[in-house]
C-alpha angles and dihedrals in degrees: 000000000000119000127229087263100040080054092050090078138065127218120182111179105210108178153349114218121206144201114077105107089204149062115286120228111154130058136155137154119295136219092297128015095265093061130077127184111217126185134186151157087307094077091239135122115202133180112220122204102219083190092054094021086222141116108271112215104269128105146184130193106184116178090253146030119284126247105168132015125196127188122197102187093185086059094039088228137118127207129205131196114216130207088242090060094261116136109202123204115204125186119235096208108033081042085228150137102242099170141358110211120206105183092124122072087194131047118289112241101176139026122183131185124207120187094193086075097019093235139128118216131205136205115210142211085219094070084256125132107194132180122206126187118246087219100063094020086227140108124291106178144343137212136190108221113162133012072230134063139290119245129156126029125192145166127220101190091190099069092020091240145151128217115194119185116212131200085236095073092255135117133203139206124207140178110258103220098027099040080224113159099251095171151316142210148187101258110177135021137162098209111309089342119094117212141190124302102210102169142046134173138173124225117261080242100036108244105100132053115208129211143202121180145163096275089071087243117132110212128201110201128189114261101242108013088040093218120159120267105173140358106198114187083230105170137002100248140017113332107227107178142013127197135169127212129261096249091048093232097098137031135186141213131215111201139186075244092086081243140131119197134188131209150187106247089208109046087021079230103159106234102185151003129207111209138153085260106053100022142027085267143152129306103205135006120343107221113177142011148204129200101198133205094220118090086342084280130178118212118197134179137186145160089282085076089237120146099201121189121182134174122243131204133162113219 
């Protein structure tokens, strides 16, 4: 039985798009808002048309599977994280590998551009955060944050600011354009035992920092003194990805779970949840989402290799 807020929202699944014969890890936006790259355990990076709900032609064939995927439109590249530590650069318009990057000695689980400092900046399995400068297309520096791994990276461009989750269940706080330590917290725990924080995310306005970790909560933080606002016993299982919607007044979860939800960014209600029993959803672990400017769709992806795009209204 659906509840009054459950009803309040509604989720049109439009299409599944398939072709990847792996699991899918990596997604971001494409060359228009109505594209989106994905990349997964196949090796392969596709570009998939959300008007058409095709492959577009474009390919990309890279040595291992792909953990993180990262487009700067302005550079016409695209960069990809591997699950042997290579970051490889492609460019869009010679449709050509220009530079593989080895700065990681574990797999690479997130890539972030920021065009404030023009870097790109990169989470390892190897417990490393880099930084390497667009310009050069080299390292610029290296820390060691975690004796685990790296996972989330996010900006947060009011308070010019950097959130980086760790698999130790921290999180830490950096200056943007110093790099400078600013603060860092336990993020995530099951007891007495801390788990892994796998997501971070930034409000739309700046005030608040998301998490996601291995414990299925689902954790809202102050902007600043980083206290804790909210845990929300969001999924079931690890939370893998948070995004928030173009217009700020949702966000949604993907979760180990096989589960989408869907939340208000304002009260944290949940609204709606996509699951194999209500929707044409996921099978098995849902890995990364997009929240895309075109037609309010979100784009989700798992291991099941299914590309899944649904519409999205508030009513």
């Amino acid at each position: 039985m659906k509840t009054i807020k459950e009803m309040s929202m509604d989720v049109k699944h439009i299409a599944t798009l398939t072709g990847h014969s792996g699991c899918i890890y990596a997604m971001d936006k494409g060359m228009s808002e109505q594209t989106v790259f994905t990349g997964g355990s196949d090796r392969f990076i596709a570009l998939w048309n959300l008007e058409t709900q095709q492959a577009e032609k474009f390919s990309a064939t890279l040595p291992a599977p792909i953990y993180s995927i990262c487009h700067v439109p302005e550079k016409k590249l695209l960069l990809a994280g591997t699950t042997t530590g290579s970051i490889h650069l492609l460019d869009l318009e010679k449709k050509e590998e220009i530079k593989i990057l080895k700065h990681h000695q574990g797999p690479v689980f997130d890539i972030k551009y920021s065009s404030k400092t023009n870097c790109f900046y990169t989470a390892g399995g190897d417990g490393n955060f880099a930084v390497c400068s667009f310009d050069t297309l080299s390292l610029i520096k290296m820390k060691k944050l975690s004796h685990q791994k790296v996972r989330s990276i996010d900006f947060n461009y009011t308070t010019s600011e950097i959130a980086v989750a760790l698999g130790d269940s921290n999180v830490l706080i950096f200056d943007l354009f110093t790099l400078e330590y600013k603060n860092d917290f336990m993020a995530h725990q099951v007891g007495e035992k801390v788990v892994g924080a796998n997501a971070v995310r930034y409000s739309p306005d700046g005030n608040f920092l998301l998490t996601g970790g291995r414990d299925a909560h689902l954790n809202i933080w102050q902007v600043g003194n980083y206290e804790l606002v909210k845990s929300i016993p969001a999924h079931n299982w690890a939370i893998y990805d948070i995004v928030f919607s173009p217009d700020a007044n949702l966000f949604a979860t993907a979760s180990r779970d096989k589960t989408v939800k869907i939340w208000d960014a304002k009260t944290y209600q949940l609204l709606k949840r996509i699951t194999k029993e209500n929707f044409e959803a996921h099978t098995h672990s849902v890995n990364k989402l997009i929240w895309s400017t075109y037609h309010n769709y979100l784009v989700s992806v798992g291991d099941d290799r299914m590309v899944m795009v649904r519409e999205v209204n508030r009513k």
